PDB file of C-alpha atoms in Angstrom:
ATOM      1  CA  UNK A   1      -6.518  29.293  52.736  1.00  0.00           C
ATOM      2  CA  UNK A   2      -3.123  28.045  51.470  1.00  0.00           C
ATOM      3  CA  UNK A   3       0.001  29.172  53.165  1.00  0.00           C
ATOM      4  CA  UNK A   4       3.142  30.118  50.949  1.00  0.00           C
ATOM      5  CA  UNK A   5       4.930  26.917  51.361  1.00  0.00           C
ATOM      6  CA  UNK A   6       1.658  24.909  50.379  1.00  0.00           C
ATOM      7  CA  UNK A   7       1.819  27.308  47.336  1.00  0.00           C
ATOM      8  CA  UNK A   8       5.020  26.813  46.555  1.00  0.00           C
ATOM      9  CA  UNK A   9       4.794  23.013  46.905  1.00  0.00           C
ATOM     10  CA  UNK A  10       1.418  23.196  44.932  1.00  0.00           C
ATOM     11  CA  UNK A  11       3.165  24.901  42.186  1.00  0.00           C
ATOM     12  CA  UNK A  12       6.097  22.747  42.131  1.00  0.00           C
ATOM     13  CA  UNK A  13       4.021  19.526  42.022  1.00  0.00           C
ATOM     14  CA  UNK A  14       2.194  20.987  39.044  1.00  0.00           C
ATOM     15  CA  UNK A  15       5.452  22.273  37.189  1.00  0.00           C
ATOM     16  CA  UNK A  16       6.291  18.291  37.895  1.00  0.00           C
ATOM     17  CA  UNK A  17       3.339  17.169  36.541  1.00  0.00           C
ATOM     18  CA  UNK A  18       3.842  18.802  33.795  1.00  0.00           C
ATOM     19  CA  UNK A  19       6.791  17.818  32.722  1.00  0.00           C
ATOM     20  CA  UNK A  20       5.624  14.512  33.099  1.00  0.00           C
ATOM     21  CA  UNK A  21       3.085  15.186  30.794  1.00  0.00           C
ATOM     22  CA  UNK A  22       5.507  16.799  27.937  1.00  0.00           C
ATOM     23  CA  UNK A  23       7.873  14.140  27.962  1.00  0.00           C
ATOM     24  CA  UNK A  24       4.889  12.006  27.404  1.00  0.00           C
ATOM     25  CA  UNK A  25       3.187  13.812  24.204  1.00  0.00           C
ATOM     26  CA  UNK A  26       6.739  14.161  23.023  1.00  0.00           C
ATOM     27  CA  UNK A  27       7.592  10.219  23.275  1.00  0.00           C
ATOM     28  CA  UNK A  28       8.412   8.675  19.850  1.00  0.00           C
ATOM     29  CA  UNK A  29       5.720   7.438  18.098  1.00  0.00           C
ATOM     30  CA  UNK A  30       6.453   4.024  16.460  1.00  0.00           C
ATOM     31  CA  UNK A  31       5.462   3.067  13.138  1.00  0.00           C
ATOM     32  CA  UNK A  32       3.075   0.240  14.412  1.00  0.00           C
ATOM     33  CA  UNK A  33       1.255   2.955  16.392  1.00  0.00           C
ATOM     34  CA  UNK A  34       1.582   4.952  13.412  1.00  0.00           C
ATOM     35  CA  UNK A  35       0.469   2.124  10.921  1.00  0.00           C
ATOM     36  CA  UNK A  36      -3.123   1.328  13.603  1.00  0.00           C
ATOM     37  CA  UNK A  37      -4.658   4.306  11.656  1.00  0.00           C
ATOM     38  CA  UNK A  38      -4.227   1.938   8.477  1.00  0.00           C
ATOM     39  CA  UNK A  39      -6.000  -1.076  10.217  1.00  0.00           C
ATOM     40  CA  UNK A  40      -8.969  -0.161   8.837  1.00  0.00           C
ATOM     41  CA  UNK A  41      -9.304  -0.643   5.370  1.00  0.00           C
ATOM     42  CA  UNK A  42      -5.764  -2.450   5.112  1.00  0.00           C
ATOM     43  CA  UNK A  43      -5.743  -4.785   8.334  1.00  0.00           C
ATOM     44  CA  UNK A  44      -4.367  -4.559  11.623  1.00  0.00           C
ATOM     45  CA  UNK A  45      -1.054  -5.833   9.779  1.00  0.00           C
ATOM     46  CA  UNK A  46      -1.242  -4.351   6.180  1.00  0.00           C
ATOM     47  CA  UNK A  47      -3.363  -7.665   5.103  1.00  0.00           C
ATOM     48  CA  UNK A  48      -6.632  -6.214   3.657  1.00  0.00           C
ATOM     49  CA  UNK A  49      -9.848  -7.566   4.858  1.00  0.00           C
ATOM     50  CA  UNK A  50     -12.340  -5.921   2.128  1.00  0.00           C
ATOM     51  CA  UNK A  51     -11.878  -5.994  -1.866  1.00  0.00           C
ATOM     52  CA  UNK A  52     -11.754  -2.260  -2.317  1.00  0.00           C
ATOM     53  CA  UNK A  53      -8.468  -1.732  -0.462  1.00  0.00           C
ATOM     54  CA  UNK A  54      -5.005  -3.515  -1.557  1.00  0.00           C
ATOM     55  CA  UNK A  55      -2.977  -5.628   1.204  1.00  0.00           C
ATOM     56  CA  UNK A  56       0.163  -3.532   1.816  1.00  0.00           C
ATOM     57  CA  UNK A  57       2.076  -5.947   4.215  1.00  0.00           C
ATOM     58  CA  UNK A  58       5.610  -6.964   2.804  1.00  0.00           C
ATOM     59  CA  UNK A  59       5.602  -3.836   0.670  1.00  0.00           C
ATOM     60  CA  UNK A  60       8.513  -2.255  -0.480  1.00  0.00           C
ATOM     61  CA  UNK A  61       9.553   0.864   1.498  1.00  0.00           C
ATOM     62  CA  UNK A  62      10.505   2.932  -0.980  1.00  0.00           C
ATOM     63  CA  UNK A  63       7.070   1.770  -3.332  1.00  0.00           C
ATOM     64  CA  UNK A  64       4.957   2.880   0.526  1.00  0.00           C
ATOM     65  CA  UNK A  65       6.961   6.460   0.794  1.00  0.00           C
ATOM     66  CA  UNK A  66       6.993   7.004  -2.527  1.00  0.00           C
ATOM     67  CA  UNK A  67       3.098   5.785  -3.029  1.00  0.00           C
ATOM     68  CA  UNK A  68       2.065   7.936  -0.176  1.00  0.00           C
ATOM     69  CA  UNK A  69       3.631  10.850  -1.425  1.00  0.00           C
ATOM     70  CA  UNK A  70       2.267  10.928  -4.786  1.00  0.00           C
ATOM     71  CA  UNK A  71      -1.007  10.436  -3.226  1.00  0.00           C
ATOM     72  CA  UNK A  72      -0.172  13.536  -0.926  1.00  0.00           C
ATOM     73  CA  UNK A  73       0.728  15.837  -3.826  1.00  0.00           C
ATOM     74  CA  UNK A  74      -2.458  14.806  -6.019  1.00  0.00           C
ATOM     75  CA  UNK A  75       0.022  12.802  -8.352  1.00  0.00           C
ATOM     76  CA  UNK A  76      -2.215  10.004  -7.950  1.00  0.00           C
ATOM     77  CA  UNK A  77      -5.755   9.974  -7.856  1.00  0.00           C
ATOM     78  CA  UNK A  78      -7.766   8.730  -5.074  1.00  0.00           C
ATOM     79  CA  UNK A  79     -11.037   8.801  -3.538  1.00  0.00           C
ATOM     80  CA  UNK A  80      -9.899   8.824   0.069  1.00  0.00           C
ATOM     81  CA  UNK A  81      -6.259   8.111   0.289  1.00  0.00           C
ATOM     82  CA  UNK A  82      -4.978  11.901  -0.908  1.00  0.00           C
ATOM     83  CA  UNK A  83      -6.598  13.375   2.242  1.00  0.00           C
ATOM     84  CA  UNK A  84      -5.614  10.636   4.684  1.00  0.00           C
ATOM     85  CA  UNK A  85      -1.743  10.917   3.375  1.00  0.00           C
ATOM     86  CA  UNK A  86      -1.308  14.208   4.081  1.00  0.00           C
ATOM     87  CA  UNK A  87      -1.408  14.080   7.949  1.00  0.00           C
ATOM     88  CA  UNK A  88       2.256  12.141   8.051  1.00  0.00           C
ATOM     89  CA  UNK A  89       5.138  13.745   7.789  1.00  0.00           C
ATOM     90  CA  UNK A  90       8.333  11.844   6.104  1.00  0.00           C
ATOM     91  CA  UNK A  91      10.152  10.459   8.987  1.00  0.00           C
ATOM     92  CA  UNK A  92       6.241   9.036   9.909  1.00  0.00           C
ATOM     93  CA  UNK A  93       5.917   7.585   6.396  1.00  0.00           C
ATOM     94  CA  UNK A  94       9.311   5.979   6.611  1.00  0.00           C
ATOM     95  CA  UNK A  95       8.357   4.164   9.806  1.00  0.00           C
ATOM     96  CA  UNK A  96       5.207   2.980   8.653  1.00  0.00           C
ATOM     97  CA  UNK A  97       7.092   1.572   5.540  1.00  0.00           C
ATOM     98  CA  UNK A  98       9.617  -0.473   8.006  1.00  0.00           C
ATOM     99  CA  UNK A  99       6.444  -1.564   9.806  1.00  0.00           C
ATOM    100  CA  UNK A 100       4.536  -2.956   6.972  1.00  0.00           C
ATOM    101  CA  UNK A 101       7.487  -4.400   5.271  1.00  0.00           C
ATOM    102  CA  UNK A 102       8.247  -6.678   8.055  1.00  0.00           C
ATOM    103  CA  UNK A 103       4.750  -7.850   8.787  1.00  0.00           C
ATOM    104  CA  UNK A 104       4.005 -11.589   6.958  1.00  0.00           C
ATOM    105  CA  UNK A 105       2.208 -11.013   3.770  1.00  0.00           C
ATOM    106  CA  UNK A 106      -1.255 -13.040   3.637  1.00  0.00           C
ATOM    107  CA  UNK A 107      -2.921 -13.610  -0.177  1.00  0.00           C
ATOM    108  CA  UNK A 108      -6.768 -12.996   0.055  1.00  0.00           C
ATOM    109  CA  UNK A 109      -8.774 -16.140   0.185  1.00  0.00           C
ATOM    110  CA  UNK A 110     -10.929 -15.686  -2.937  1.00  0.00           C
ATOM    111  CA  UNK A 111     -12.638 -17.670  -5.835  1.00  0.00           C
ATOM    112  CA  UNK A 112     -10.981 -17.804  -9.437  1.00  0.00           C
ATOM    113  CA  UNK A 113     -11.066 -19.545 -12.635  1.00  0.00           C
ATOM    114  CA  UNK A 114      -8.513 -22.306 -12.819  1.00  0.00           C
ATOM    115  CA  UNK A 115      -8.430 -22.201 -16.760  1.00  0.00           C
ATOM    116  CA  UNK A 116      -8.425 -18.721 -16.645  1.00  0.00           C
ATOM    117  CA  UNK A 117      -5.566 -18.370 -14.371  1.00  0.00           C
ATOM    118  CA  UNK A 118      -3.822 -20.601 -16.786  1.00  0.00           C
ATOM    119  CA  UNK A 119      -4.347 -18.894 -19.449  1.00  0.00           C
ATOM    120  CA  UNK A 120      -3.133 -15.347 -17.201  1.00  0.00           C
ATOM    121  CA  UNK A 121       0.266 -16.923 -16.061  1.00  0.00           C
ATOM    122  CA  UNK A 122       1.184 -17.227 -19.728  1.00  0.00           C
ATOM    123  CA  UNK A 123      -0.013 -13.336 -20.208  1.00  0.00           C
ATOM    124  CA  UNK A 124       1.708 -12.653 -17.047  1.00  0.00           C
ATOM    125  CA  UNK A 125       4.945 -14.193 -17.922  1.00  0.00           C
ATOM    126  CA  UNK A 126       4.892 -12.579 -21.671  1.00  0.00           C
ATOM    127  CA  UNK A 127       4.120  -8.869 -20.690  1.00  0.00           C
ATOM    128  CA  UNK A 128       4.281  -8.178 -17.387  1.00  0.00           C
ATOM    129  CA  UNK A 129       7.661 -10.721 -15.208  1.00  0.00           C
ATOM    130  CA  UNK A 130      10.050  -8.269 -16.145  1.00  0.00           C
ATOM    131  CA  UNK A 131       8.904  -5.617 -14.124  1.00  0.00           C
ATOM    132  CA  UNK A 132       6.282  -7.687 -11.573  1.00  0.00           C
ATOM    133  CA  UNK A 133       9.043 -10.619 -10.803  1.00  0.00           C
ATOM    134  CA  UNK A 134       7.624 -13.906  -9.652  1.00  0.00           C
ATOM    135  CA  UNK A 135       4.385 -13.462 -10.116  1.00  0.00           C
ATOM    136  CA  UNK A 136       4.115 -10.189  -8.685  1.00  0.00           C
ATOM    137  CA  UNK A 137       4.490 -11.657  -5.130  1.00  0.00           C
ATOM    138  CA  UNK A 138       6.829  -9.605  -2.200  1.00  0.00           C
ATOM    139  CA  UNK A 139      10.242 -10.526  -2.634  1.00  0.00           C
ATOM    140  CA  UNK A 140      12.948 -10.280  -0.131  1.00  0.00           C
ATOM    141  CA  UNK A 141      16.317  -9.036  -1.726  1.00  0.00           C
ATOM    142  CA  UNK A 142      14.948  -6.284  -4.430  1.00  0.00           C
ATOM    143  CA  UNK A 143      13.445  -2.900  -4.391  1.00  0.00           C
ATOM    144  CA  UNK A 144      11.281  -0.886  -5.850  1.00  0.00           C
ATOM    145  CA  UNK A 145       8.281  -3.828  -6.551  1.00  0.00           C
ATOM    146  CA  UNK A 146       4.653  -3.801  -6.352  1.00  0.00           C
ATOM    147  CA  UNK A 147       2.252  -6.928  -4.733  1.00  0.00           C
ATOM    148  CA  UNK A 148       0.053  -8.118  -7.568  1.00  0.00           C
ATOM    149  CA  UNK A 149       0.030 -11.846  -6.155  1.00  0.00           C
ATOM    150  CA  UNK A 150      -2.855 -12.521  -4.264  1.00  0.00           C
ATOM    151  CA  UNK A 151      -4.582  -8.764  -4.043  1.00  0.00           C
ATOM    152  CA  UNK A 152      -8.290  -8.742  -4.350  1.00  0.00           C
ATOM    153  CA  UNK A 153      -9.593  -8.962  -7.743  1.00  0.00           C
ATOM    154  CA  UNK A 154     -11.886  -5.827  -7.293  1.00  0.00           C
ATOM    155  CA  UNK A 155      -8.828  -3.511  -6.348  1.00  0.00           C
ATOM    156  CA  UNK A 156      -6.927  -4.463  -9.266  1.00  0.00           C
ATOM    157  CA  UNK A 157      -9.459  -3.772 -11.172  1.00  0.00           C
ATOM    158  CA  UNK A 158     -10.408  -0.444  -9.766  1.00  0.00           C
ATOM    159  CA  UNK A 159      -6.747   0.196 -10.442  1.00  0.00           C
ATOM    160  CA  UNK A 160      -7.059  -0.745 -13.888  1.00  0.00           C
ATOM    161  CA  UNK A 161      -9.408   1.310 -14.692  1.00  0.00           C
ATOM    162  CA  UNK A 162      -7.739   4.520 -13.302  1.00  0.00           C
ATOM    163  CA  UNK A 163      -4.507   3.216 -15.336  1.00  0.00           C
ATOM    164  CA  UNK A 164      -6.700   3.546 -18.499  1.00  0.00           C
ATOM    165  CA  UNK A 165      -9.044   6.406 -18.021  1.00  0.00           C
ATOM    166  CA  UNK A 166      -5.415   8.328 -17.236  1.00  0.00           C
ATOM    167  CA  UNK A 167      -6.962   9.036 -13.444  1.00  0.00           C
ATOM    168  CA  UNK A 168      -3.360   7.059 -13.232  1.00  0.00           C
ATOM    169  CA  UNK A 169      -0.122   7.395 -14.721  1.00  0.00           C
ATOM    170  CA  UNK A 170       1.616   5.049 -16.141  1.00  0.00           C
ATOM    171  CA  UNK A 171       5.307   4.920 -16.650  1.00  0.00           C
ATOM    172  CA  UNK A 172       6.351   4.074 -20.349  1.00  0.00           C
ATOM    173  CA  UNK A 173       7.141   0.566 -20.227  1.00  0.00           C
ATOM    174  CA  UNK A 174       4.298  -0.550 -18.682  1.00  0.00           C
ATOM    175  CA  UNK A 175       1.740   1.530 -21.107  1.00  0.00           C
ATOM    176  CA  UNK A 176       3.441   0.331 -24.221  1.00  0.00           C
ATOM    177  CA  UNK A 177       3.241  -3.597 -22.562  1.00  0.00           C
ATOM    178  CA  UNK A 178      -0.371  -2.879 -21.513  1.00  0.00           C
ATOM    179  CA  UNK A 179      -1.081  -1.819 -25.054  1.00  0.00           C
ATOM    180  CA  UNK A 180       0.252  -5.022 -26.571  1.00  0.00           C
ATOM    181  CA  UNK A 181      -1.496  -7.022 -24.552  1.00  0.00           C
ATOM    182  CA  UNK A 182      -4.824  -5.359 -24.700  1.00  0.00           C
ATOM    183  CA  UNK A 183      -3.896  -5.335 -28.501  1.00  0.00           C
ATOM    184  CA  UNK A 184      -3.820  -8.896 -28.680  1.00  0.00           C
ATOM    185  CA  UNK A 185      -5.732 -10.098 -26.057  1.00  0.00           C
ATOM    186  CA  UNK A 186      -8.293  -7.602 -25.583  1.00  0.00           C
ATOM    187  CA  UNK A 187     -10.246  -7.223 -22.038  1.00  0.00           C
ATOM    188  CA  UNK A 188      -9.984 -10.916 -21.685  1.00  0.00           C
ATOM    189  CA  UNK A 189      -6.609 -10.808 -21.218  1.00  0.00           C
ATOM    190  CA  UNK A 190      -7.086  -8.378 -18.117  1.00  0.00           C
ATOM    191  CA  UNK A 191      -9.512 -10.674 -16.986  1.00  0.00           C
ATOM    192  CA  UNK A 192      -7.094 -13.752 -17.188  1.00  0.00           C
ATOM    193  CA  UNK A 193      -4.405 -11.407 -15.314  1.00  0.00           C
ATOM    194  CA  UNK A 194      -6.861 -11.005 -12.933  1.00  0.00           C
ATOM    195  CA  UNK A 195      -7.769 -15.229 -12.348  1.00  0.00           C
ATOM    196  CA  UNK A 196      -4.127 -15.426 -12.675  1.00  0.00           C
ATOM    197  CA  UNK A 197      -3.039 -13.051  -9.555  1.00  0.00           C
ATOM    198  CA  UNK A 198      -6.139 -14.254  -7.426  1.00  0.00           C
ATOM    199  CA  UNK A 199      -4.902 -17.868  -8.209  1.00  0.00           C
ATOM    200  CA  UNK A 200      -1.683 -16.994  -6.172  1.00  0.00           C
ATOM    201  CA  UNK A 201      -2.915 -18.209  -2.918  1.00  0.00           C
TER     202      UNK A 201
END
C-alpha cells in the first residue's frame, strides 16, 4: 500500500507527465507534416506520380489557398478533393501553400506527339499566354498562375471536361478564349494543347 508521500510523488510525476504530453499535442505542426497527407496522390513533394492527380509543387500560394477553399465550399467540383479539404483550417492551408511552393517542380515523363505539340504551342501562344505565361510553367516573380507545363495529359483532360460540362467554372476570359478556339479549331485543338503541355519536359 502506498504511503502519502509516494502518493503525492505519484501524482506529481503524473501531473509532469502530463504536461509533457500537452506541450507535445500542442507543438506546431509544419506545413511539410501537414503537406505528407498530400503524398499520396500528389507526391511526397507535390510532384504527382499517377495521371489522375495534377503535380502541385511550385504552385502559387494564393492559387493552393484559394483552390482548396473553393473545393471546401463545393465551389468546385470534385470527386475526392471537397471532403479531404475540409479537415484544414486556414493558417494549415497557408503552410501547406509555403511548403509546396518551395519544393522543385518536376514535369511528368510522358509520351506526346511532336507535330502535335507544334501545332499546340501556336494555339497556346494565340489563346491562352496571356493568362498561362510561358507556357504555363511555375514562374518565380508573379502571382496568381496555374501549372499547365508538364501536368499529365489525363488530368488536364479530366479538367477539361468539368470546364465544359459546367461541373467547373470558368472565369470570363478564359470561356470566351476557349470558345474561339474550340470555334476554330475544334477538339483537335484541345488535343494539340494537350501534346503541347506534355511536350514541356
Amino acid at each position: 500500500m502506498l504511503s502519502r508521500t509516494n502518493i503525492k510523488r505519484l501524482t506529481l510525476a503524473i501531473g509532469i507527465i502530463g504536461l509533457g504530453l500537452s506541450s507535445t499535442a500542442s507543438a506546431e505542426v509544419s506545413g511539410a507534416m501537414l503537406a505528407g497527407n498530400c503524398a499520396g496522390c500528389h507526391g511526397s513533394s507535390g510532384n504527382s506520380l499517377g495521371p489522375a492527380a495534377p503535380s502541385i509543387s511550385a504552385m502559387d500560394p494564393l492559387v493552393f489557398v484559394e483552390t482548396m477553399q473553393a473545393f471546401q465550399s463545393g465551389e468546385t467540383y470534385s470527386t475526392v478533393m471537397g471532403r479531404l479539404a475540409k479537415g484544414y483550417s486556414e493558417d494549415e492551408l497557408e503552410k501547406m501553400a509555403a511548403y509546396f511552393h518551395a519544393q522543385e517542380y518536376r514535369p511528368a515523363e510522358q509520351p506526346y506527339d511532336k507535330a502535335l505539340a507544334s501545332e499546340g504551342a501556336k494555339l497556346h501562344d494565340k489563346y491562352c499566354e496571356k493568362c498561362h505565361a510561358e507556357g504555363g510553367k511555375p514562374l518565380v516573380d508573379e502571382e496568381d498562375y496555374n501549372i499547365l507545363a508538364g501536368q499529365w495529359v489525363p488530368y488536364l483532360r479530366y479538367t477539361m471536361s468539368d470546364f465544359l460540362e459546367n461541373r467547373r467554372e470558368m472565369d470570363k476570359k478564359m470561356r470566351k478564349k476557349l470558345e474561339q478556339m474550340l470555334e476554330a479549331e475544334g477538339d483537335a485543338g484541345l488535343d494539340a494543347l494537350y501534346a503541347f503541355y506534355a511536350s514541356q519536359q
